[in-house]
CSV table of C-alpha atoms and ligand atoms in Angstrom, one decimal:
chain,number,residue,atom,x,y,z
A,933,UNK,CA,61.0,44.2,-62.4
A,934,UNK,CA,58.2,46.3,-63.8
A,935,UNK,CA,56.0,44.8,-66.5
A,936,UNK,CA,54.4,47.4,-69.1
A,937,UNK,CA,52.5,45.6,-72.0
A,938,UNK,CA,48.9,46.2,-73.3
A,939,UNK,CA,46.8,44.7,-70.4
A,940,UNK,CA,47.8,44.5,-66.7
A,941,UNK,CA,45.0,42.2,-66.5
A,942,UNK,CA,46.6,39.7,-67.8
A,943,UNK,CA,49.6,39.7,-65.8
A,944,UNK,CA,47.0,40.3,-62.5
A,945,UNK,CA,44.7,37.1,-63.9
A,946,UNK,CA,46.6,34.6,-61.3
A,947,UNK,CA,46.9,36.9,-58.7
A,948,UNK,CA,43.3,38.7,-58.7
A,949,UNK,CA,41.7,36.2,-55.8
A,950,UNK,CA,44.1,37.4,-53.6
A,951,UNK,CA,43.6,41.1,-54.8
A,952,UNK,CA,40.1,41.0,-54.5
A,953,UNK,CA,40.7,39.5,-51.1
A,954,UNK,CA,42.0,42.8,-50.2
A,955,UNK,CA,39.0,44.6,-50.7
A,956,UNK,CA,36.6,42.0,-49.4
A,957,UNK,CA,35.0,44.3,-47.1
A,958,UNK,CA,34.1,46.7,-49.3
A,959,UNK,CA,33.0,44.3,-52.4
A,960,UNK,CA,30.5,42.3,-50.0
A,961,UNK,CA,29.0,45.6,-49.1
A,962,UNK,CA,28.7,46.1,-52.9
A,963,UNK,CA,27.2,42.7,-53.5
A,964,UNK,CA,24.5,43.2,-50.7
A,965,UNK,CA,23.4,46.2,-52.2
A,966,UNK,CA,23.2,44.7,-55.6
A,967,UNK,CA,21.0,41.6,-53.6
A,968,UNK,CA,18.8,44.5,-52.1
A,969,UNK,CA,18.0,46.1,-55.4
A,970,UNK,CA,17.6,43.6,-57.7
A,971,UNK,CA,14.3,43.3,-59.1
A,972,UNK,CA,12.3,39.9,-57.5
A,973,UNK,CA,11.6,38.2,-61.0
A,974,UNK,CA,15.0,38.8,-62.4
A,975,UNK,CA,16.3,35.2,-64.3
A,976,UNK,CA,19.1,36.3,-66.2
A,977,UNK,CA,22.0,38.9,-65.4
A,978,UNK,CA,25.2,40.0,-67.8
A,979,UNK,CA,28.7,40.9,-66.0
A,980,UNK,CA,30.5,43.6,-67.8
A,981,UNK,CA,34.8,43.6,-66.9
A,982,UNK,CA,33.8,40.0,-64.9
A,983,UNK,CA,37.7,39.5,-64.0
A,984,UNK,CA,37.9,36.0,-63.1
A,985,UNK,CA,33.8,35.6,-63.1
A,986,UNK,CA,34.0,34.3,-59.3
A,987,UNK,CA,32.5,37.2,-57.7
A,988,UNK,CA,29.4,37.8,-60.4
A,989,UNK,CA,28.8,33.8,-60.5
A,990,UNK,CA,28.5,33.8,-56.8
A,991,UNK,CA,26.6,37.3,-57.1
A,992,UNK,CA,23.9,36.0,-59.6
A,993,UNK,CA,23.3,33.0,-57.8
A,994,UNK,CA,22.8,34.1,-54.6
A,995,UNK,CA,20.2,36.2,-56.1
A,996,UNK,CA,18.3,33.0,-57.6
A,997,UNK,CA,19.0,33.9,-61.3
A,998,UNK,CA,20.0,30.8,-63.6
A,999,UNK,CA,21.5,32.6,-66.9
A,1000,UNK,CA,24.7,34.3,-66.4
A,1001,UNK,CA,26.6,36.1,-69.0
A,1002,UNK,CA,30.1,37.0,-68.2
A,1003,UNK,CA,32.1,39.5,-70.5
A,1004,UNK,CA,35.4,40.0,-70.2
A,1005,UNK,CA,38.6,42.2,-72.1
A,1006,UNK,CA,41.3,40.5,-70.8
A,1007,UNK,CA,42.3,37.1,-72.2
A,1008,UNK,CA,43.9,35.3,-69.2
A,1009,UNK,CA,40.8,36.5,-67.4
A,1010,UNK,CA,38.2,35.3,-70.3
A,1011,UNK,CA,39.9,32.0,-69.6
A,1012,UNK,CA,39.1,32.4,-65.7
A,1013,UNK,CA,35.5,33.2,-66.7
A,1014,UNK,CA,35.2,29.9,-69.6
A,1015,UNK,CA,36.1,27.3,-66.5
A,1016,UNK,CA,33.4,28.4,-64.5
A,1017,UNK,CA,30.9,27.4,-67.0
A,1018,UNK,CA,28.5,30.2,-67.0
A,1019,UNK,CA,25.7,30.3,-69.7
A,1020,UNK,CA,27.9,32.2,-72.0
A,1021,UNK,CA,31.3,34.2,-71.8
A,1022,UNK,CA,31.4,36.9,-74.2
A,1023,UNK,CA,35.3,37.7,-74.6
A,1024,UNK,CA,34.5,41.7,-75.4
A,1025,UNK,CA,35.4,44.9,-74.3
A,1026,UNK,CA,32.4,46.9,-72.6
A,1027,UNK,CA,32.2,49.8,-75.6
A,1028,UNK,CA,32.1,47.0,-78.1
A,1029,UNK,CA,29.2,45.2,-76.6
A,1030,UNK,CA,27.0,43.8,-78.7
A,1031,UNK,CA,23.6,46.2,-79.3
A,1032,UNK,CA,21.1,43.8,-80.4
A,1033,UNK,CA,20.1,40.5,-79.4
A,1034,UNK,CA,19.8,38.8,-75.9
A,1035,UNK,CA,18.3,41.5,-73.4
A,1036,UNK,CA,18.9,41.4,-69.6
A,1037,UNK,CA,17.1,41.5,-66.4
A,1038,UNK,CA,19.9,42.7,-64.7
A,1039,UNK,CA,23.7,43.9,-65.7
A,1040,UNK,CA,26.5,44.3,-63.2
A,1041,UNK,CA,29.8,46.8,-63.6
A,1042,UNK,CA,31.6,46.7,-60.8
A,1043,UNK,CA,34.5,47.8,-58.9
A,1044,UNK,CA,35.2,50.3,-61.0
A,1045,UNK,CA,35.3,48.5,-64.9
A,1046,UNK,CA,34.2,51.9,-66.0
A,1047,UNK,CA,37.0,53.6,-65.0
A,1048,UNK,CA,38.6,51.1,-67.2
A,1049,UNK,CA,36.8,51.6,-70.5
A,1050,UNK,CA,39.7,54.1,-72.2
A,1051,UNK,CA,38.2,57.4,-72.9
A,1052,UNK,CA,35.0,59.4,-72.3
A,1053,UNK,CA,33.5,58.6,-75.8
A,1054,UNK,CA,34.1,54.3,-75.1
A,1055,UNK,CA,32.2,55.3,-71.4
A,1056,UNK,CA,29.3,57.0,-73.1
A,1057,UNK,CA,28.7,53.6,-76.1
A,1058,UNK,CA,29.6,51.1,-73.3
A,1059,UNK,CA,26.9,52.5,-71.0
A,1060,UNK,CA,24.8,53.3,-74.1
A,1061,UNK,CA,25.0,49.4,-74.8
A,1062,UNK,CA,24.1,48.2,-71.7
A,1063,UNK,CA,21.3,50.2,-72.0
A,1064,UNK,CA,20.5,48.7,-74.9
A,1065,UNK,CA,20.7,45.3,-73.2
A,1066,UNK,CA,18.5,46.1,-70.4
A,1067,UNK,CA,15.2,44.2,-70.7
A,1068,UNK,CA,11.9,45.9,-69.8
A,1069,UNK,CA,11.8,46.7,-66.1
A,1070,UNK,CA,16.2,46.2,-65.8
A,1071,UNK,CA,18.1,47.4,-63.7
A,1072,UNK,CA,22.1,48.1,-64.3
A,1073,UNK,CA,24.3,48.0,-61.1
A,1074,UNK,CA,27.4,50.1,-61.1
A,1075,UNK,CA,29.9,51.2,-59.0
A,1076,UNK,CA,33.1,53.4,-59.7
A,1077,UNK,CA,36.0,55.1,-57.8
A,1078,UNK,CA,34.8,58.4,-56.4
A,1079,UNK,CA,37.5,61.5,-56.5
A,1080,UNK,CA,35.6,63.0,-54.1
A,1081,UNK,CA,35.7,60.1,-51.5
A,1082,UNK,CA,36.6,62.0,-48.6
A,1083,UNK,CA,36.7,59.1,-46.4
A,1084,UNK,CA,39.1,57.9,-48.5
A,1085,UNK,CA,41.5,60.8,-49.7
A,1086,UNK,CA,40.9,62.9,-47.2
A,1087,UNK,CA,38.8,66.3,-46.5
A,1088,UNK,CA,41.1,68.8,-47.2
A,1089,UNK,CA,42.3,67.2,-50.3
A,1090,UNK,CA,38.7,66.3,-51.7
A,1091,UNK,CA,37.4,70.1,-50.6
A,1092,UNK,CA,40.0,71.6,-52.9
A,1093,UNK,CA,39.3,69.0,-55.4
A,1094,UNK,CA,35.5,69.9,-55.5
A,1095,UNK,CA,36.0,73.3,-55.5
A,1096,UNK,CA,38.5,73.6,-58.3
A,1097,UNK,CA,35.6,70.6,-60.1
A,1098,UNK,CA,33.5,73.7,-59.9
A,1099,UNK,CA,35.0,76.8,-61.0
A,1100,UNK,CA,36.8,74.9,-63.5
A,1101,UNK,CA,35.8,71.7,-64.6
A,1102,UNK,CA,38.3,69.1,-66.4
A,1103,UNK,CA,37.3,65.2,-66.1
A,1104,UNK,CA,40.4,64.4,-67.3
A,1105,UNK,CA,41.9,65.3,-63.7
A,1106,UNK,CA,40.3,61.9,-62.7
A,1107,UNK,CA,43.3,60.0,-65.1
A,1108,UNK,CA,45.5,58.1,-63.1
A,1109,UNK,CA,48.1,55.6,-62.7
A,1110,UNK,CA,48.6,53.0,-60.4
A,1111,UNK,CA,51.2,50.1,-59.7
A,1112,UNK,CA,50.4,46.4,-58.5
A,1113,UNK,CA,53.2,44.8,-56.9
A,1114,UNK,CA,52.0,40.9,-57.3
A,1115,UNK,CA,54.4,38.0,-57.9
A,1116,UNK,CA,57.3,39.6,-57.6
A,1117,UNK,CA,56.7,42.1,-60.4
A,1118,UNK,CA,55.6,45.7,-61.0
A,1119,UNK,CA,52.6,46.0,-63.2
A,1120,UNK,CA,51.7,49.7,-64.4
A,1121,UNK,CA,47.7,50.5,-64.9
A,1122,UNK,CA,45.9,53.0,-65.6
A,1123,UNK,CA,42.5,54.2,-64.9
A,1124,UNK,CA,40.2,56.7,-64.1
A,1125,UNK,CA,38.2,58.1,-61.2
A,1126,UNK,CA,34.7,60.1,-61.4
A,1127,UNK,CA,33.2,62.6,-59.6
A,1128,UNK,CA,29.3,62.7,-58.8
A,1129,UNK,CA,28.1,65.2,-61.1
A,1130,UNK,CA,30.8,63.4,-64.3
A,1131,UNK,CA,28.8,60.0,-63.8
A,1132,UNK,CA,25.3,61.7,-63.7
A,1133,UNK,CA,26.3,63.2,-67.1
A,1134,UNK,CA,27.3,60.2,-68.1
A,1135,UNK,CA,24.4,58.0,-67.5
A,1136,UNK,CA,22.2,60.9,-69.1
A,1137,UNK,CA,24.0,61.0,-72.3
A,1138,UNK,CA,23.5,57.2,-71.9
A,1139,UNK,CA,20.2,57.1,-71.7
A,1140,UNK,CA,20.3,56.0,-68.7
A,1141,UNK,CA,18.4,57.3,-65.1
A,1142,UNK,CA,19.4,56.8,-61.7
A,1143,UNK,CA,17.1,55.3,-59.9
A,1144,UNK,CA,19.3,55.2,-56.1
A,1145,UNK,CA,22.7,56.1,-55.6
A,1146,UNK,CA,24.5,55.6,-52.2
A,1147,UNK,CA,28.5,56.1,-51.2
A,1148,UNK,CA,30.0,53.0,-49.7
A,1149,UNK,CA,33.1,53.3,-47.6
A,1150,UNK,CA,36.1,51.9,-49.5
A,1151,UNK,CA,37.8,50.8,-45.7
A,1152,UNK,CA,34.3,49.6,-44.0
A,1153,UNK,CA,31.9,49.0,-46.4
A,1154,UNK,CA,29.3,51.7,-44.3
A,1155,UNK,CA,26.8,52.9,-46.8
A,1156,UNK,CA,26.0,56.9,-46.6
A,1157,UNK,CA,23.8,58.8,-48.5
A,1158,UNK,CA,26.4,61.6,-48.4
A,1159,UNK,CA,28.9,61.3,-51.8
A,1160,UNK,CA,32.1,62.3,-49.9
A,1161,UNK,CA,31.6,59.2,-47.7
A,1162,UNK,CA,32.8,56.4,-49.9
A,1163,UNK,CA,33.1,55.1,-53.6
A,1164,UNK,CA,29.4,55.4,-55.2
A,1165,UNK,CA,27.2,52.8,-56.1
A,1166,UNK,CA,24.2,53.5,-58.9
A,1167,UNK,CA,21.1,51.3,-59.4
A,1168,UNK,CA,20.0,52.5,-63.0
A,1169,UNK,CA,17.3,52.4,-65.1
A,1170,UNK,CA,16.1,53.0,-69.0
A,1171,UNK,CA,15.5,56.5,-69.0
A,1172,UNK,CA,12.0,57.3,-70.2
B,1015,SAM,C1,38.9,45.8,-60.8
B,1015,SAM,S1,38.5,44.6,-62.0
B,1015,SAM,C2,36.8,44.2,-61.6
B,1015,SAM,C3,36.4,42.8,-62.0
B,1015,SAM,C4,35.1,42.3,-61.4
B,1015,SAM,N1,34.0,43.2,-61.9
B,1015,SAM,C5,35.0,42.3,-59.9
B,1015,SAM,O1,34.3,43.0,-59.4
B,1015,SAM,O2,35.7,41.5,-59.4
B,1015,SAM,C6,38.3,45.4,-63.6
B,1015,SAM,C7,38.1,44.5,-64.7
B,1015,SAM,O3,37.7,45.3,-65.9
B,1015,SAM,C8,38.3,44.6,-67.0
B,1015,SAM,N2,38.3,45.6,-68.1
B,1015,SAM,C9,39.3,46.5,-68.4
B,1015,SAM,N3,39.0,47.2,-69.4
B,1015,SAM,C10,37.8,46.8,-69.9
B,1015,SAM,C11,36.9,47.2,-70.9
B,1015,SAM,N4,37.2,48.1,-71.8
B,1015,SAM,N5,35.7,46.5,-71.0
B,1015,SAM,C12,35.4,45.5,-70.2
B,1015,SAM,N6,36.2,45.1,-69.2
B,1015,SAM,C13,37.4,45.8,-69.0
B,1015,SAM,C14,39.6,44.2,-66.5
B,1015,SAM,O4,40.2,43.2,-67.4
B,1015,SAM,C15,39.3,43.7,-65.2
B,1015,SAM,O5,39.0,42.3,-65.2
């Protein structure tokens, strides 16, 4: 049975432990970069595409901070995310965040929620707003599928790929689709995969500077400084 209706997400909501489970390796190796990075007196951190809120919960207080926003799209995951009682759940989409009002030490957008947010225009106002959010001295934590993760795809795939990126650039080759098979159904996605030089344009149209970026293997969870190595992780900054 294939399911197609407006978000997979909610058809994944009672299935996403054991899909995250999948990629534990890989998301702890996320999370202990985020621990690394995070500024010493941060005390409040928003999640941006939280799915069920477990991981950021865990995430923001293993790091010590007390206020936890979680914001969500998906309904059946907003629910997820109320149960765990965080300070707040903000049931919004990430290009529809608010731009005034509570700012934050820290934000997290992980495992790819970018690739998420539907065009290029919604990337560029939902990094824009977290921007916005970032209190003096925050730091935004990101990480997004990398179509040139050669670990991952392969060389000889990924060195065409980069090479055709070059002489003839077109972000809309990252589009893709993708099936879950959970609970006995089909569920049809779709998202969208960047390439290094696509996310530093975005986060400059943003606003937004890199202050470290670093690979991390999709299989392992080794960090490399080299972007063909894994998916790629940003720790971002206001830019001045
Ligand atoms: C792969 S999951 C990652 C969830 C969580 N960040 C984690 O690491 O476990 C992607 C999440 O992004 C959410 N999402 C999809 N489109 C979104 C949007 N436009 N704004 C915010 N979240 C979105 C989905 O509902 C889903 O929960």
């Amino acid at each position: 049975v294939t399911v197609t209706q407006a978000d997979p997400y909610d058809v994944l909501a009672p299935y996403y432990r054991e899909y995250a489970g999948k990629r534990a390796i890989y998301l702890a190796a996320v999370d202990e970069f985020v621990r690394e990075q995070m500024p010493a007196s941060a005390t409040s951190l928003l999640d941006v595409g939280s799915g069920d809120g477990v991981r950021a919960m865990a995430l923001a207080r293993s790091c010590g901070i007390d206020t936890i926003v979680l914001s969500e799209a998906s309904r059946e995951m907003v629910e997820r995310c109320r149960a765990l009682r965080p300070s707040e759940v903000w049931p919004t989409a990430a290009q529809q965040l608010p731009e005034h009002g509570s700012r934050f030490d820290a934000i997290t957008c992980l495992w790819n929620v970018l690739g998420h947010v539907p065009t290029r225009a919604d990337r560029v106002a939902a990094l824009r707003r977290m921007r916005a959010l970032l209190s003096c001295g925050g730091r935004l934590f990101l990480d997004v599928q990398n179509r040139h993760n050669a670990a991952a795809y392969g060389w000889m795939r990924v060195m065409a790929r980069a090479v055709l990126d070059r002489v003839a650039p077109d972000e809309r080759r990252g589009d893709a689709t993708f099936t879950w098979h959970v609970g006995g159904v089909d569920v049809r996605g779709h998202g969208h995969l960047f390439t290094p030089a696509e996310i530093a344009r975005l986060l400059r149209e943003a606003g937004l500077a890199a202050v470290r970026r670093v690979a991390i293997d999709y299989a392992s969870g080794v960090r490399s400084e080299s972007p063909f190595r894994g998916q790629l992780a940003f720790v971002c900054k206001a830019a001045d």
